[in-house]
Tab-separated table of C-alpha atoms and ligand atoms in Angstrom:
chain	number	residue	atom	x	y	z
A	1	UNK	CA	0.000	0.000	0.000
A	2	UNK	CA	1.123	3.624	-0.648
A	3	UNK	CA	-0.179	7.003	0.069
A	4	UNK	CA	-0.094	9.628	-2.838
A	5	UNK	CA	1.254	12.739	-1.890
A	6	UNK	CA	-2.042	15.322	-1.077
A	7	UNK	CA	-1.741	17.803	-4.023
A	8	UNK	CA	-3.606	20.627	-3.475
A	9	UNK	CA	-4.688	22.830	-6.402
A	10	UNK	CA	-6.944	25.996	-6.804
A	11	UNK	CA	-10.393	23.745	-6.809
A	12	UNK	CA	-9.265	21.000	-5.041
A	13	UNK	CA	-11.146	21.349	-1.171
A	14	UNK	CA	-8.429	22.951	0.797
A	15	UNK	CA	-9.068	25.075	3.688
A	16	UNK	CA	-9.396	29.173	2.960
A	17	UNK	CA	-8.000	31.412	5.206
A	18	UNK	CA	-11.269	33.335	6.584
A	19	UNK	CA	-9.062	36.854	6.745
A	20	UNK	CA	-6.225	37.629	4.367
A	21	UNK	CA	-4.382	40.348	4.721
A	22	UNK	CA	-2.191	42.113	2.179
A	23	UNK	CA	0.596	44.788	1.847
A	24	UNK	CA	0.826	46.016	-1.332
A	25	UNK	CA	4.343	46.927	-1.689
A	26	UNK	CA	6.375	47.203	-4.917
A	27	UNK	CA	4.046	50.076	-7.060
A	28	UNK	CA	7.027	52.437	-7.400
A	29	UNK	CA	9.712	49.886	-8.066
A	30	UNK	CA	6.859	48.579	-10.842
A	31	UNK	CA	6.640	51.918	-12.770
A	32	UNK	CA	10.349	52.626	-12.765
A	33	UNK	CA	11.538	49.045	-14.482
A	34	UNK	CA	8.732	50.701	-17.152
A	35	UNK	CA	10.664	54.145	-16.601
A	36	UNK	CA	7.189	55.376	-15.597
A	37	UNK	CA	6.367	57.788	-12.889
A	38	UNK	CA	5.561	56.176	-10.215
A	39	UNK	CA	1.712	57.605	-9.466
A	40	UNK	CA	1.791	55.162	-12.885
A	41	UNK	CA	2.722	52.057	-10.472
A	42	UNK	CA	-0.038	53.301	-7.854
A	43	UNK	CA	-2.501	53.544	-10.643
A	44	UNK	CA	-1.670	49.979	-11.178
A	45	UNK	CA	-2.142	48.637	-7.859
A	46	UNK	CA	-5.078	50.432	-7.389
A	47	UNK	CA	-6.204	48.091	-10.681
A	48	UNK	CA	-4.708	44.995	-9.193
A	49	UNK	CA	-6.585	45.786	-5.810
A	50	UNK	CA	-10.051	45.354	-7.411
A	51	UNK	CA	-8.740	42.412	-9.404
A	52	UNK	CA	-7.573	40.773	-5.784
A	53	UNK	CA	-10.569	41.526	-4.278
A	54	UNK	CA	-12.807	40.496	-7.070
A	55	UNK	CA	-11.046	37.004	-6.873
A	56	UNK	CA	-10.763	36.643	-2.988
A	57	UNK	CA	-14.806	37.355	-3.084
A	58	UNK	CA	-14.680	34.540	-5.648
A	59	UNK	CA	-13.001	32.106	-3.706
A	60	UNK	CA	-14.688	32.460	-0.759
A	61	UNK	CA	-12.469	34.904	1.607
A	62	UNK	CA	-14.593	36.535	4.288
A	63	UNK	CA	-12.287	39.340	5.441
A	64	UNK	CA	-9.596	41.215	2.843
A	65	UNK	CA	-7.367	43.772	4.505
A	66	UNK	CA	-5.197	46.011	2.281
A	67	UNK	CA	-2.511	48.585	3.398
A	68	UNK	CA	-3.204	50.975	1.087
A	69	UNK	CA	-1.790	54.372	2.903
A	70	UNK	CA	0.352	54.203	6.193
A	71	UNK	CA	0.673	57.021	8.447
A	72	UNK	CA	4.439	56.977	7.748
A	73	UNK	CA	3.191	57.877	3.563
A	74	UNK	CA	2.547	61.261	4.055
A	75	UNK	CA	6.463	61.988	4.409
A	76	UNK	CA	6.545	61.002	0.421
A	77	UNK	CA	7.001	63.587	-2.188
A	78	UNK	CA	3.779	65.854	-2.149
A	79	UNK	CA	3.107	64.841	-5.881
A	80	UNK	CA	3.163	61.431	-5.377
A	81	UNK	CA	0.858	61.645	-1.907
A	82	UNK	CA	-1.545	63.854	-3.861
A	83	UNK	CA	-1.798	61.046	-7.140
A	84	UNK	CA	-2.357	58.661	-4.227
A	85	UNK	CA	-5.546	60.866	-2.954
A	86	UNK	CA	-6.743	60.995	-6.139
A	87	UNK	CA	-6.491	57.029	-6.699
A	88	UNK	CA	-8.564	57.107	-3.608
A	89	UNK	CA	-11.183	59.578	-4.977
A	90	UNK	CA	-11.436	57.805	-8.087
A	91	UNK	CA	-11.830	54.844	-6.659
A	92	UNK	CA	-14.556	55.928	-4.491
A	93	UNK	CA	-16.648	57.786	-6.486
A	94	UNK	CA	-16.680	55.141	-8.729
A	95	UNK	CA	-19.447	52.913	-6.033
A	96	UNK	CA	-19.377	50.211	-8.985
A	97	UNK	CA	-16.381	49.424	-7.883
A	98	UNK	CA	-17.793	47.652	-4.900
A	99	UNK	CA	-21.246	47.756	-5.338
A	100	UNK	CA	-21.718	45.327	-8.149
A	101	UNK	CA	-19.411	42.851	-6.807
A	102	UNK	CA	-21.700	42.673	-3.521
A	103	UNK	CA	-18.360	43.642	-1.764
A	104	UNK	CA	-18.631	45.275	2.324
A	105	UNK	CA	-15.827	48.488	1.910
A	106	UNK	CA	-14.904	49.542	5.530
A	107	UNK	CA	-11.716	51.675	6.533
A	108	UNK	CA	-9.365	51.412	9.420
A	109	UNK	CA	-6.941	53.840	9.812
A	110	UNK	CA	-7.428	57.892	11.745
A	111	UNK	CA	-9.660	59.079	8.911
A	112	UNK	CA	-9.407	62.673	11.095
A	113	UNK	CA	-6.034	62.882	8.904
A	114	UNK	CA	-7.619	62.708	5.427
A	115	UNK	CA	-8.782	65.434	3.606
A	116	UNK	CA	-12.411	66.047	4.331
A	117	UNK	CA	-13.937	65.604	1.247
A	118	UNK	CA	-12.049	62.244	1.096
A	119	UNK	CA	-13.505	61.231	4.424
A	120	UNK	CA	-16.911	61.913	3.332
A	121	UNK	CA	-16.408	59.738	0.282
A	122	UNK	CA	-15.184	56.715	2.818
A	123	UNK	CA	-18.102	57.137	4.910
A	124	UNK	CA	-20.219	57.287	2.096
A	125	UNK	CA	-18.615	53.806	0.489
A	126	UNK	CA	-18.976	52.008	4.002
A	127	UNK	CA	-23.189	53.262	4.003
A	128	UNK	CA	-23.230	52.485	0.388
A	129	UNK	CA	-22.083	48.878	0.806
A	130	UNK	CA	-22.892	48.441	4.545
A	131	UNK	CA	-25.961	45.467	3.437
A	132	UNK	CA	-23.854	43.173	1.158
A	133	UNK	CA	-23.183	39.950	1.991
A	134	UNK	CA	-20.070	38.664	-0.386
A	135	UNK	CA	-16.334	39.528	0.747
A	136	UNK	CA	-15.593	42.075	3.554
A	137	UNK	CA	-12.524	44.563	2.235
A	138	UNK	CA	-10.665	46.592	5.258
A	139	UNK	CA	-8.409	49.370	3.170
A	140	UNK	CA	-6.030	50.357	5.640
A	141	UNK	CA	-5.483	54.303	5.322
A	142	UNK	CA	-3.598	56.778	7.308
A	143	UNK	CA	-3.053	53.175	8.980
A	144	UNK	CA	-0.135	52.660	11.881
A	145	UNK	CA	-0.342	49.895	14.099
A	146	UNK	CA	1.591	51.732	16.731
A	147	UNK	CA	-0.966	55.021	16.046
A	148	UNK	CA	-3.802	52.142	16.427
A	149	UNK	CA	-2.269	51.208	19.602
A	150	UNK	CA	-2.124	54.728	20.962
A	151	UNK	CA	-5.786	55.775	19.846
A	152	UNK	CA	-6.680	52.073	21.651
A	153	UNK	CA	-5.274	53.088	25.036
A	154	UNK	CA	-6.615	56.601	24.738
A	155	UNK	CA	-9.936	55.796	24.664
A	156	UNK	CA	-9.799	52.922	27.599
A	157	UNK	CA	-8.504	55.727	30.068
A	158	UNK	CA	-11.162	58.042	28.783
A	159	UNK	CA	-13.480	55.064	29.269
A	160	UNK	CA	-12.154	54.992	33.146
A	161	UNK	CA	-11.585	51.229	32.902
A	162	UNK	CA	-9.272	50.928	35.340
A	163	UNK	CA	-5.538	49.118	35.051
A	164	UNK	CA	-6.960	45.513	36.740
A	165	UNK	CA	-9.362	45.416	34.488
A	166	UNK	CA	-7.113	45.337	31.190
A	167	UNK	CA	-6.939	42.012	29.906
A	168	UNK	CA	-6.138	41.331	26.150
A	169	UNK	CA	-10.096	41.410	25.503
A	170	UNK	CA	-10.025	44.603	26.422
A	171	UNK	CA	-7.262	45.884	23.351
A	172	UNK	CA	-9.106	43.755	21.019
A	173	UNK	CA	-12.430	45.559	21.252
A	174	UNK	CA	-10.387	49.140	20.990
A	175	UNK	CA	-8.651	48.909	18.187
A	176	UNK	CA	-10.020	49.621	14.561
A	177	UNK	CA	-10.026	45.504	14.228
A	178	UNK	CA	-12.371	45.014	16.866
A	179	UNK	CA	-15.809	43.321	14.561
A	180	UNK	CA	-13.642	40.957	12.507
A	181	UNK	CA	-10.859	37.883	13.678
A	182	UNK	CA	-7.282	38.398	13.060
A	183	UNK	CA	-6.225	37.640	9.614
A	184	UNK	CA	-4.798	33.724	9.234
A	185	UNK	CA	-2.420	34.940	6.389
A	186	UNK	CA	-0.004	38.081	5.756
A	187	UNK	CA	1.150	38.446	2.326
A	188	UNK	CA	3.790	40.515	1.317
A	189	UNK	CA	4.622	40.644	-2.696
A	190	UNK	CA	8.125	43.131	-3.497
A	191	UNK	CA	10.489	40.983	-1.643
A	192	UNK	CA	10.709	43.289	1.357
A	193	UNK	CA	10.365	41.036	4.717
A	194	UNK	CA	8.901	43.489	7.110
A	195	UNK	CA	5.317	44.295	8.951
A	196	UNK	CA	5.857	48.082	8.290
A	197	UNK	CA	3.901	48.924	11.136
A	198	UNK	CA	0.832	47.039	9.429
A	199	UNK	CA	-1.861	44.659	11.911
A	200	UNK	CA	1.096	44.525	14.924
A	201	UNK	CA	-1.418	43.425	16.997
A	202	UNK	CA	-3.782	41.866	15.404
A	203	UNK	CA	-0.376	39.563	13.576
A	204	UNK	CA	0.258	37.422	16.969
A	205	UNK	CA	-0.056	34.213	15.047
A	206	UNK	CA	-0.092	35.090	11.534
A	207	UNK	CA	1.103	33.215	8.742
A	208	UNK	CA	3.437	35.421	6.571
A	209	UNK	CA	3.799	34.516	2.787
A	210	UNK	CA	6.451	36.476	1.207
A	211	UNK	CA	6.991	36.915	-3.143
A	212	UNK	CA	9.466	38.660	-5.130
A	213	UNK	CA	6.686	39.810	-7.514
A	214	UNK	CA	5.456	43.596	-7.602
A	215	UNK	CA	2.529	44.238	-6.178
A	216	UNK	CA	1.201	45.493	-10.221
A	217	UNK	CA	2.104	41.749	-11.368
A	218	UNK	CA	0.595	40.116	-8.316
A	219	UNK	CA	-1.968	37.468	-9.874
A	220	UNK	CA	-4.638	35.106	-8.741
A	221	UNK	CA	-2.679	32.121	-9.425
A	222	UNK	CA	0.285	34.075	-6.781
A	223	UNK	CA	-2.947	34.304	-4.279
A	224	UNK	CA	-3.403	30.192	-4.748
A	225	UNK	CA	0.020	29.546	-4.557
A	226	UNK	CA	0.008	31.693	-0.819
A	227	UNK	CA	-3.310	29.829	0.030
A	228	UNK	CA	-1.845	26.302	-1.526
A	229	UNK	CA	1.372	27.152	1.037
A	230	UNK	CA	-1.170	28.533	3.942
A	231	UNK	CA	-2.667	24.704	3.821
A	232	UNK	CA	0.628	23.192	4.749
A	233	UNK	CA	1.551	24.871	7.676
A	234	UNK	CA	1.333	23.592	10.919
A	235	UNK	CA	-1.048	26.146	13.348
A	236	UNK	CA	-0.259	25.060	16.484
A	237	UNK	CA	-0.875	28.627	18.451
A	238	UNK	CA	1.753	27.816	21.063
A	239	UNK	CA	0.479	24.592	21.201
A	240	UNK	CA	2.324	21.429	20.583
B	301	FPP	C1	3.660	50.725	-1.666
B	301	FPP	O1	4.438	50.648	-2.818
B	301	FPP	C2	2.377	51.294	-2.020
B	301	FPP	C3	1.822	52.399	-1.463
B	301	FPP	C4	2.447	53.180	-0.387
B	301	FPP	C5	0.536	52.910	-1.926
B	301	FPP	C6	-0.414	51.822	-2.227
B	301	FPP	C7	-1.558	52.379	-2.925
B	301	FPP	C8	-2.237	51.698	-3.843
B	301	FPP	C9	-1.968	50.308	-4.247
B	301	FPP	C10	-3.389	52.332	-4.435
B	301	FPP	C11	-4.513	51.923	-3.569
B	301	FPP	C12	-5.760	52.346	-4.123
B	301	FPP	C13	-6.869	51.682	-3.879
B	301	FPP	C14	-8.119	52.169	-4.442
B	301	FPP	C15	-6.836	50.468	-3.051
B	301	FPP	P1	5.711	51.593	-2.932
B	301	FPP	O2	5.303	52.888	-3.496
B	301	FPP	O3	6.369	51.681	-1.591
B	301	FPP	O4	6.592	50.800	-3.948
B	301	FPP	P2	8.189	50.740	-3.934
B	301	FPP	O5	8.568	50.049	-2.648
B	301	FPP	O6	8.485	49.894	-5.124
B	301	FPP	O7	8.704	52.127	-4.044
């Protein structure tokens, strides 16, 4: 008797993370191997983004986070912040872009740091899609997981809950996470190894899947191959 080796494939039954998160890194490096500006790259991502989430709501992914716009981007060139803003706008105004694909839009991040008319447009996108049922996307903007932190503890002193009282319960429901689990899998595409400051908390025990490939040429079949890779690891959640 032998046992064939479990190959797991795109439609074979394999288990799909419930949260994925993303950081999609690699937009400037994109545009310059093109010798194109690089609000050119962001334009691209901003593409790839709906192609992502389009596929994730596809496959049957509850919860999509994206880093879309740290609180460290705003110390980029003012051109390239501003095409970034107007990615956003464009992308917002355009509600198709969610509202066909019955896709939730919801935004973590201090949204007191976006331009106003911006921050209308979010709130706006999160009424517009608030009732459909398919894939859940968190975009990340003006997004820190240290600023998340700080907001968190903030408002538990203004909520007088006193020091014995502060368990890890008590972070969870504080910070801009608080309605939806931790995500199961971290990708990084760009071939940079880091959190940058993205879901610290929410990251305990996270899978990370790292790829060389630019965020622009990230593709569904790169997704599989993270989720195909996701399957064979061993959760044990300091466990044995
Ligand atoms: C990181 O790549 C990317 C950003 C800081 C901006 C990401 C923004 C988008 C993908 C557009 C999002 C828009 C929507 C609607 C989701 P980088 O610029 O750091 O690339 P580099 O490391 O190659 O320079």
């Amino acid at each position: 008797m032998f046992f064939k080796k479990k190959k797991i494939t795109a439609s074979a039954e394999r288990n799909i993370p419930t949260h994925i998160a993303i950081i999609m890194d690699g937009n400037g490096r994109w545009a310059k191997k093109r010798s194109m500006p690089r609000t050119a790259g962001h334009a691209a991502g901003s593409k790839k983004f709906k192609e992502i989430a389009r596929y994730c709501n596809k496959i049957g992914v509850k919860y999509l986070t994206v880093y879309a716009f740290s609180t460290e981007n705003w110390r980029r060139p003012k051109e390239e912040v501003d095409a970034i803003m107007n990615i956003f706008r464009d992308y917002l105004q355009d509600s198709a872009n969610f509202k066909s694909e019955n896709i939730m839009l919801k935004f973590i991040g201090d949204r007191s740091g976006m331009p106003q008319d911006i921050a209308e447009l979010m709130a706006q996108a999160e009424y517009d899609s608030k009732d459909a049922t398919g894939l859940k996307v968190y975009m990340a903007i003006n997004y820190g997981g240290r600023d998340e932190l700080v907001h968190a503890v903030r408002d538990i002193v203004k909520e007088g809950i006193s020091p014995e009282e502060i368990t890890e319960d008590t972070i969870s429901s504080h910070i801009y996470t608080k309605d939806y689990p931790d995500p199961e899998l971290i990708i990084r595409p760009s071939g940079e190894y880091r959190l940058s400051n993205f879901l610290i908390w929410q990251s305990a025990y996270s899978e990370f899947w790292f790829s060389n490939v630019l965020w622009p040429d990230f593709s569904p079949e790169d997704l599989d191959r993270a989720i195909d890779d996701f399957n064979l690891r061993n959760r044990r959640f300091g466990g044995v």
